[in-house]
Amino acid sequence: MKKNIIYIVLIAIIGIIAFVPGIRNFLKDQFFPVATIENAVHVSEEDYDIDLKGINVPDTNLKNFKNKAVFLNFWGTWCPPCRKEWPSIQKLYDTRKENVDFILIAMNDKEEDIRKFLKENNYTVPVYIAQSPISEKLLPKVFPTTFLLDKTGRIIIKEDAYRDWDTETVHQFIDNIIK
């Protein structure tokens, strides 16, 4: 009987952690940095070679951002979680654009849809469309996918889902990688 009660309590705790966003996100923010840094992967010279057509900025190549801290996000106007995280990305951009280069790459999208989305929401974060193949290391499997790269090309954060990017944890990461 006591074992059953213990199992029920454990299942309830796991359920709360898994299904209550505030608790899940809090725990993720507390433990995510350690796991990410321990499993860091580096972006190679070849991975950086992606021609980018600028939507609200000039055309460029991702290799022009090598040796810089980069917030790299793959998204689409057709993707509800992508649209949901945009306000927090814009807030992060507004406060950290002097320290980090922001590159948001729209995937499987029409240029006119992207322009309309940016204009309707007054978003100013730099948006691009990839004009050359994206390496397997960076190619997203789900949307949105976001990478935070340090100046050496090390992937500090990789997030394969919606995230609130305007958090103290993210700001601390950025402050640490720009030193």
Short mmCIF file of N, CA, C and O in Angstrom, two decimals, residues 72-175:
data_model
loop_
_atom_site.label_atom_id
_atom_site.label_comp_id
_atom_site.label_asym_id
_atom_site.label_seq_id
_atom_site.Cartn_x
_atom_site.Cartn_y
_atom_site.Cartn_z
N LEU A 72 21.36 32.40 -34.05
CA LEU A 72 20.95 31.86 -35.34
C LEU A 72 19.64 31.09 -35.17
O LEU A 72 19.59 30.10 -34.46
N ASN A 73 18.60 31.57 -35.85
CA ASN A 73 17.28 30.99 -35.68
C ASN A 73 16.72 30.59 -37.04
O ASN A 73 16.77 31.36 -38.00
N PHE A 74 16.19 29.37 -37.13
CA PHE A 74 15.51 28.87 -38.32
C PHE A 74 14.02 28.85 -38.01
O PHE A 74 13.59 28.24 -37.02
N TRP A 75 13.23 29.47 -38.86
CA TRP A 75 11.81 29.66 -38.56
C TRP A 75 11.02 29.75 -39.87
O TRP A 75 11.57 29.69 -40.96
N GLY A 76 9.70 29.92 -39.73
CA GLY A 76 8.83 30.14 -40.88
C GLY A 76 7.57 30.86 -40.46
O GLY A 76 7.10 30.69 -39.33
N THR A 77 7.02 31.65 -41.36
CA THR A 77 5.76 32.36 -41.04
C THR A 77 4.61 31.37 -40.89
O THR A 77 3.62 31.68 -40.24
N TRP A 78 4.73 30.20 -41.45
CA TRP A 78 3.72 29.15 -41.43
C TRP A 78 3.75 28.35 -40.13
O TRP A 78 2.90 27.50 -39.89
N CYS A 79 4.71 28.61 -39.26
CA CYS A 79 4.98 27.82 -38.05
C CYS A 79 4.45 28.55 -36.81
O CYS A 79 5.03 29.55 -36.39
N PRO A 80 3.35 28.06 -36.18
CA PRO A 80 2.81 28.74 -34.99
C PRO A 80 3.81 28.91 -33.84
O PRO A 80 3.89 30.01 -33.28
N PRO A 81 4.62 27.90 -33.47
CA PRO A 81 5.59 28.14 -32.39
C PRO A 81 6.64 29.20 -32.77
O PRO A 81 7.10 29.94 -31.91
N CYS A 82 6.99 29.25 -34.05
CA CYS A 82 7.95 30.26 -34.51
C CYS A 82 7.37 31.66 -34.31
O CYS A 82 8.05 32.56 -33.81
N ARG A 83 6.13 31.82 -34.71
CA ARG A 83 5.46 33.12 -34.57
C ARG A 83 5.32 33.50 -33.10
O ARG A 83 5.46 34.67 -32.74
N LYS A 84 5.09 32.49 -32.27
CA LYS A 84 4.90 32.74 -30.83
C LYS A 84 6.18 33.26 -30.17
O LYS A 84 6.11 34.09 -29.26
N GLU A 85 7.34 32.79 -30.62
CA GLU A 85 8.57 33.22 -29.96
C GLU A 85 9.13 34.54 -30.50
O GLU A 85 10.05 35.11 -29.91
N TRP A 86 8.60 35.03 -31.60
CA TRP A 86 9.11 36.27 -32.20
C TRP A 86 9.14 37.46 -31.25
O TRP A 86 10.14 38.19 -31.22
N PRO A 87 8.09 37.73 -30.47
CA PRO A 87 8.16 38.90 -29.57
C PRO A 87 9.36 38.83 -28.61
O PRO A 87 10.03 39.84 -28.38
N SER A 88 9.66 37.64 -28.08
CA SER A 88 10.80 37.54 -27.16
C SER A 88 12.13 37.68 -27.91
O SER A 88 13.09 38.22 -27.37
N ILE A 89 12.19 37.22 -29.16
CA ILE A 89 13.40 37.41 -29.96
C ILE A 89 13.61 38.90 -30.24
O ILE A 89 14.72 39.41 -30.14
N GLN A 90 12.52 39.59 -30.56
CA GLN A 90 12.63 41.04 -30.83
C GLN A 90 13.11 41.78 -29.58
O GLN A 90 13.98 42.65 -29.67
N LYS A 91 12.60 41.41 -28.40
CA LYS A 91 13.04 42.05 -27.16
C LYS A 91 14.52 41.77 -26.89
O LYS A 91 15.27 42.67 -26.49
N LEU A 92 14.93 40.52 -27.12
CA LEU A 92 16.34 40.17 -26.93
C LEU A 92 17.21 40.96 -27.92
O LEU A 92 18.25 41.50 -27.54
N TYR A 93 16.76 41.03 -29.15
CA TYR A 93 17.49 41.80 -30.17
C TYR A 93 17.63 43.26 -29.77
O TYR A 93 18.71 43.85 -29.87
N ASP A 94 16.54 43.86 -29.30
CA ASP A 94 16.56 45.26 -28.91
C ASP A 94 17.57 45.55 -27.81
O ASP A 94 18.18 46.61 -27.77
N THR A 95 17.78 44.58 -26.91
CA THR A 95 18.69 44.81 -25.78
C THR A 95 20.11 44.28 -26.00
O THR A 95 21.03 44.71 -25.31
N ARG A 96 20.30 43.35 -26.96
CA ARG A 96 21.62 42.73 -27.12
C ARG A 96 22.21 42.84 -28.53
O ARG A 96 23.26 42.26 -28.80
N LYS A 97 21.58 43.59 -29.42
CA LYS A 97 22.06 43.65 -30.81
C LYS A 97 23.45 44.25 -30.94
O LYS A 97 24.13 44.00 -31.93
N GLU A 98 23.90 44.99 -29.95
CA GLU A 98 25.25 45.55 -29.99
C GLU A 98 26.30 44.50 -29.66
O GLU A 98 27.48 44.68 -29.97
N ASN A 99 25.89 43.40 -29.02
CA ASN A 99 26.83 42.39 -28.55
C ASN A 99 26.77 41.09 -29.34
O ASN A 99 27.71 40.30 -29.29
N VAL A 100 25.65 40.83 -30.00
CA VAL A 100 25.43 39.56 -30.70
C VAL A 100 24.85 39.86 -32.07
O VAL A 100 23.99 40.74 -32.21
N ASP A 101 25.31 39.12 -33.09
CA ASP A 101 24.71 39.23 -34.41
C ASP A 101 23.51 38.30 -34.49
O ASP A 101 23.62 37.12 -34.16
N PHE A 102 22.40 38.84 -34.91
CA PHE A 102 21.17 38.06 -35.03
C PHE A 102 20.96 37.70 -36.48
O PHE A 102 20.99 38.57 -37.36
N ILE A 103 20.73 36.41 -36.73
CA ILE A 103 20.48 35.91 -38.07
C ILE A 103 19.28 34.97 -37.98
O ILE A 103 19.39 33.89 -37.41
N LEU A 104 18.18 35.41 -38.53
CA LEU A 104 16.99 34.57 -38.56
C LEU A 104 16.77 34.14 -40.01
O LEU A 104 16.62 34.99 -40.89
N ILE A 105 16.79 32.85 -40.23
CA ILE A 105 16.66 32.31 -41.58
C ILE A 105 15.27 31.71 -41.74
O ILE A 105 14.91 30.75 -41.05
N ALA A 106 14.50 32.31 -42.64
CA ALA A 106 13.15 31.82 -42.93
C ALA A 106 13.27 30.60 -43.84
O ALA A 106 13.98 30.63 -44.84
N MET A 107 12.57 29.54 -43.48
CA MET A 107 12.64 28.29 -44.22
C MET A 107 11.28 27.97 -44.83
O MET A 107 10.25 28.16 -44.18
N ASN A 108 11.31 27.45 -46.05
CA ASN A 108 10.08 27.02 -46.73
C ASN A 108 9.03 28.12 -46.74
O ASN A 108 7.86 27.89 -46.43
N ASP A 109 9.46 29.31 -47.05
CA ASP A 109 8.59 30.48 -46.97
C ASP A 109 8.71 31.33 -48.22
O ASP A 109 9.74 31.30 -48.90
N LYS A 110 7.69 32.09 -48.51
CA LYS A 110 7.72 33.03 -49.63
C LYS A 110 8.19 34.38 -49.12
O LYS A 110 7.78 34.83 -48.04
N GLU A 111 9.00 35.04 -49.93
CA GLU A 111 9.56 36.33 -49.53
C GLU A 111 8.46 37.34 -49.19
O GLU A 111 8.57 38.07 -48.20
N GLU A 112 7.41 37.38 -49.98
CA GLU A 112 6.33 38.35 -49.71
C GLU A 112 5.62 38.06 -48.39
O GLU A 112 5.19 38.98 -47.68
N ASP A 113 5.49 36.77 -48.02
CA ASP A 113 4.88 36.43 -46.73
C ASP A 113 5.76 36.88 -45.57
O ASP A 113 5.27 37.35 -44.55
N ILE A 114 7.06 36.74 -45.74
CA ILE A 114 8.01 37.16 -44.70
C ILE A 114 7.95 38.68 -44.52
O ILE A 114 7.85 39.18 -43.40
N ARG A 115 8.01 39.39 -45.63
CA ARG A 115 7.96 40.86 -45.57
C ARG A 115 6.67 41.33 -44.91
O ARG A 115 6.69 42.24 -44.08
N LYS A 116 5.56 40.72 -45.27
CA LYS A 116 4.26 41.08 -44.69
C LYS A 116 4.25 40.82 -43.18
O LYS A 116 3.82 41.68 -42.40
N PHE A 117 4.76 39.66 -42.76
CA PHE A 117 4.82 39.31 -41.34
C PHE A 117 5.66 40.32 -40.56
O PHE A 117 5.26 40.79 -39.49
N LEU A 118 6.83 40.67 -41.09
CA LEU A 118 7.71 41.62 -40.41
C LEU A 118 7.06 42.99 -40.31
O LEU A 118 7.11 43.65 -39.26
N LYS A 119 6.44 43.43 -41.40
CA LYS A 119 5.82 44.75 -41.43
C LYS A 119 4.63 44.83 -40.48
O LYS A 119 4.49 45.79 -39.71
N GLU A 120 3.75 43.83 -40.51
CA GLU A 120 2.55 43.83 -39.66
C GLU A 120 2.89 43.87 -38.18
O GLU A 120 2.13 44.39 -37.38
N ASN A 121 4.03 43.28 -37.81
CA ASN A 121 4.40 43.19 -36.40
C ASN A 121 5.51 44.15 -36.00
O ASN A 121 5.95 44.12 -34.85
N ASN A 122 5.96 44.99 -36.93
CA ASN A 122 7.03 45.95 -36.66
C ASN A 122 8.30 45.28 -36.13
O ASN A 122 8.96 45.81 -35.24
N TYR A 123 8.63 44.11 -36.70
CA TYR A 123 9.84 43.41 -36.29
C TYR A 123 11.03 43.92 -37.09
O TYR A 123 10.91 44.15 -38.30
N THR A 124 12.15 44.09 -36.41
CA THR A 124 13.35 44.65 -37.05
C THR A 124 14.55 43.71 -36.99
O THR A 124 15.62 44.06 -37.46
N VAL A 125 14.38 42.54 -36.43
CA VAL A 125 15.47 41.57 -36.36
C VAL A 125 15.88 41.18 -37.78
O VAL A 125 15.01 40.97 -38.63
N PRO A 126 17.18 41.09 -38.08
CA PRO A 126 17.62 40.73 -39.44
C PRO A 126 17.12 39.35 -39.87
O PRO A 126 17.32 38.36 -39.18
N VAL A 127 16.45 39.32 -41.04
CA VAL A 127 15.88 38.08 -41.57
C VAL A 127 16.48 37.81 -42.95
O VAL A 127 16.65 38.72 -43.76
N TYR A 128 16.74 36.54 -43.18
CA TYR A 128 17.35 36.11 -44.43
C TYR A 128 16.63 34.87 -44.97
O TYR A 128 15.93 34.18 -44.23
N ILE A 129 16.90 34.58 -46.25
CA ILE A 129 16.51 33.31 -46.85
C ILE A 129 17.80 32.68 -47.36
O ILE A 129 18.59 33.34 -48.05
N ALA A 130 18.04 31.41 -47.00
CA ALA A 130 19.25 30.72 -47.44
C ALA A 130 19.20 30.52 -48.95
O ALA A 130 18.18 30.09 -49.49
N GLN A 131 20.30 30.83 -49.61
CA GLN A 131 20.41 30.68 -51.06
C GLN A 131 21.34 29.54 -51.46
O GLN A 131 21.53 29.28 -52.64
N SER A 132 21.93 28.89 -50.48
CA SER A 132 22.81 27.75 -50.73
C SER A 132 22.51 26.69 -49.67
O SER A 132 21.86 26.99 -48.66
N PRO A 133 22.97 25.46 -49.89
CA PRO A 133 22.65 24.39 -48.93
C PRO A 133 23.15 24.69 -47.52
O PRO A 133 24.17 25.33 -47.33
N ILE A 134 22.40 24.17 -46.56
CA ILE A 134 22.74 24.32 -45.14
C ILE A 134 23.32 22.99 -44.67
O ILE A 134 22.76 21.93 -44.96
N SER A 135 24.43 23.04 -43.94
CA SER A 135 25.09 21.81 -43.49
C SER A 135 24.18 21.02 -42.57
O SER A 135 23.29 21.57 -41.90
N GLU A 136 24.42 19.72 -42.52
CA GLU A 136 23.63 18.83 -41.65
C GLU A 136 23.72 19.24 -40.18
O GLU A 136 22.79 19.06 -39.42
N LYS A 137 24.86 19.79 -39.79
CA LYS A 137 25.06 20.19 -38.39
C LYS A 137 24.08 21.29 -37.98
O LYS A 137 23.65 21.36 -36.84
N LEU A 138 23.73 22.17 -38.94
CA LEU A 138 22.85 23.29 -38.63
C LEU A 138 21.43 23.10 -39.15
O LEU A 138 20.52 23.77 -38.67
N LEU A 139 21.24 22.24 -40.13
CA LEU A 139 19.94 22.08 -40.76
C LEU A 139 18.89 21.65 -39.74
O LEU A 139 19.04 20.62 -39.08
N PRO A 140 17.83 22.44 -39.58
CA PRO A 140 16.83 22.10 -38.57
C PRO A 140 15.99 20.90 -38.98
O PRO A 140 15.69 20.70 -40.15
N LYS A 141 15.61 20.11 -37.98
CA LYS A 141 14.71 18.99 -38.19
C LYS A 141 13.30 19.33 -37.74
O LYS A 141 12.33 18.70 -38.14
N VAL A 142 13.21 20.33 -36.87
CA VAL A 142 11.94 20.85 -36.38
C VAL A 142 12.03 22.37 -36.37
O VAL A 142 13.13 22.94 -36.46
N PHE A 143 10.90 23.01 -36.25
CA PHE A 143 10.85 24.48 -36.24
C PHE A 143 10.10 24.96 -35.03
O PHE A 143 9.08 24.37 -34.68
N PRO A 144 10.56 26.01 -34.42
CA PRO A 144 11.81 26.71 -34.68
C PRO A 144 13.00 25.93 -34.12
O PRO A 144 12.86 25.14 -33.20
N THR A 145 14.17 26.19 -34.68
CA THR A 145 15.44 25.70 -34.13
C THR A 145 16.35 26.91 -34.00
O THR A 145 16.48 27.69 -34.94
N THR A 146 16.96 27.04 -32.83
CA THR A 146 17.81 28.20 -32.56
C THR A 146 19.15 27.74 -32.01
O THR A 146 19.21 26.84 -31.18
N PHE A 147 20.20 28.39 -32.47
CA PHE A 147 21.55 28.16 -31.97
C PHE A 147 22.09 29.48 -31.42
O PHE A 147 21.89 30.53 -32.03
N LEU A 148 22.78 29.41 -30.32
CA LEU A 148 23.56 30.54 -29.82
C LEU A 148 25.01 30.10 -29.92
O LEU A 148 25.42 29.12 -29.29
N LEU A 149 25.76 30.78 -30.79
CA LEU A 149 27.16 30.42 -31.05
C LEU A 149 28.08 31.45 -30.40
O LEU A 149 27.83 32.65 -30.47
N ASP A 150 29.16 30.95 -29.79
CA ASP A 150 30.14 31.90 -29.25
C ASP A 150 31.11 32.29 -30.37
O ASP A 150 30.97 31.87 -31.51
N LYS A 151 32.10 33.10 -30.02
CA LYS A 151 33.02 33.65 -31.03
C LYS A 151 33.87 32.58 -31.70
O LYS A 151 34.40 32.80 -32.78
N THR A 152 34.01 31.42 -31.08
CA THR A 152 34.81 30.34 -31.65
C THR A 152 33.97 29.39 -32.51
O THR A 152 34.50 28.43 -33.06
N GLY A 153 32.67 29.65 -32.59
CA GLY A 153 31.79 28.77 -33.34
C GLY A 153 31.23 27.63 -32.51
O GLY A 153 30.59 26.72 -33.03
N ARG A 154 31.46 27.68 -31.22
CA ARG A 154 30.93 26.64 -30.33
C ARG A 154 29.44 26.87 -30.13
O ARG A 154 29.01 28.00 -29.88
N ILE A 155 28.67 25.81 -30.25
CA ILE A 155 27.23 25.90 -30.03
C ILE A 155 26.99 25.89 -28.52
O ILE A 155 27.18 24.87 -27.85
N ILE A 156 26.61 27.05 -27.99
CA ILE A 156 26.37 27.18 -26.56
C ILE A 156 24.95 26.73 -26.21
O ILE A 156 24.72 26.09 -25.20
N ILE A 157 24.00 27.11 -27.05
CA ILE A 157 22.61 26.69 -26.87
C ILE A 157 22.11 26.17 -28.20
O ILE A 157 22.37 26.76 -29.25
N LYS A 158 21.39 25.07 -28.15
CA LYS A 158 20.62 24.60 -29.30
C LYS A 158 19.23 24.27 -28.77
O LYS A 158 19.07 23.43 -27.90
N GLU A 159 18.26 24.97 -29.29
CA GLU A 159 16.88 24.78 -28.84
C GLU A 159 16.03 24.35 -30.03
O GLU A 159 15.95 25.07 -31.02
N ASP A 160 15.44 23.17 -29.93
CA ASP A 160 14.61 22.63 -31.01
C ASP A 160 13.13 22.77 -30.68
O ASP A 160 12.37 21.83 -30.85
N ALA A 161 12.74 23.93 -30.24
CA ALA A 161 11.34 24.17 -29.89
C ALA A 161 11.17 25.65 -29.55
O ALA A 161 12.13 26.40 -29.49
N TYR A 162 9.93 26.02 -29.32
CA TYR A 162 9.62 27.38 -28.86
C TYR A 162 10.35 27.63 -27.55
O TYR A 162 10.47 26.74 -26.70
N ARG A 163 10.82 28.85 -27.38
CA ARG A 163 11.42 29.27 -26.12
C ARG A 163 11.21 30.76 -25.95
O ARG A 163 11.24 31.52 -26.91
N ASP A 164 11.07 31.18 -24.72
CA ASP A 164 11.06 32.61 -24.41
C ASP A 164 12.52 33.03 -24.34
O ASP A 164 13.26 32.62 -23.45
N TRP A 165 12.95 33.83 -25.31
CA TRP A 165 14.36 34.22 -25.42
C TRP A 165 14.71 35.45 -24.60
O TRP A 165 15.89 35.79 -24.47
N ASP A 166 13.72 36.11 -24.02
CA ASP A 166 13.99 37.30 -23.23
C ASP A 166 13.98 36.95 -21.75
O ASP A 166 13.19 37.46 -20.97
N THR A 167 14.89 36.03 -21.36
CA THR A 167 14.98 35.61 -19.96
C THR A 167 16.34 35.98 -19.39
O THR A 167 17.31 36.20 -20.14
N GLU A 168 16.43 36.00 -18.10
CA GLU A 168 17.68 36.32 -17.43
C GLU A 168 18.77 35.30 -17.79
O GLU A 168 19.93 35.67 -17.99
N THR A 169 18.40 34.02 -17.92
CA THR A 169 19.38 32.99 -18.26
C THR A 169 20.01 33.25 -19.62
O THR A 169 21.23 33.17 -19.78
N VAL A 170 19.19 33.57 -20.61
CA VAL A 170 19.71 33.85 -21.96
C VAL A 170 20.59 35.10 -21.93
O VAL A 170 21.68 35.11 -22.52
N HIS A 171 20.15 36.12 -21.22
CA HIS A 171 20.96 37.35 -21.12
C HIS A 171 22.33 37.05 -20.48
O HIS A 171 23.35 37.58 -20.91
N GLN A 172 22.33 36.17 -19.47
CA GLN A 172 23.59 35.80 -18.81
C GLN A 172 24.50 35.04 -19.77
O GLN A 172 25.71 35.28 -19.80
N PHE A 173 23.91 34.13 -20.54
CA PHE A 173 24.70 33.41 -21.54
C PHE A 173 25.37 34.39 -22.49
O PHE A 173 26.55 34.28 -22.78
N ILE A 174 24.60 35.31 -23.00
CA ILE A 174 25.13 36.30 -23.95
C ILE A 174 26.23 37.12 -23.29
O ILE A 174 27.29 37.34 -23.89
N ASP A 175 25.99 37.57 -22.07
CA ASP A 175 27.00 38.35 -21.38
C ASP A 175 28.29 37.56 -21.22
O ASP A 175 29.39 38.10 -21.32
#
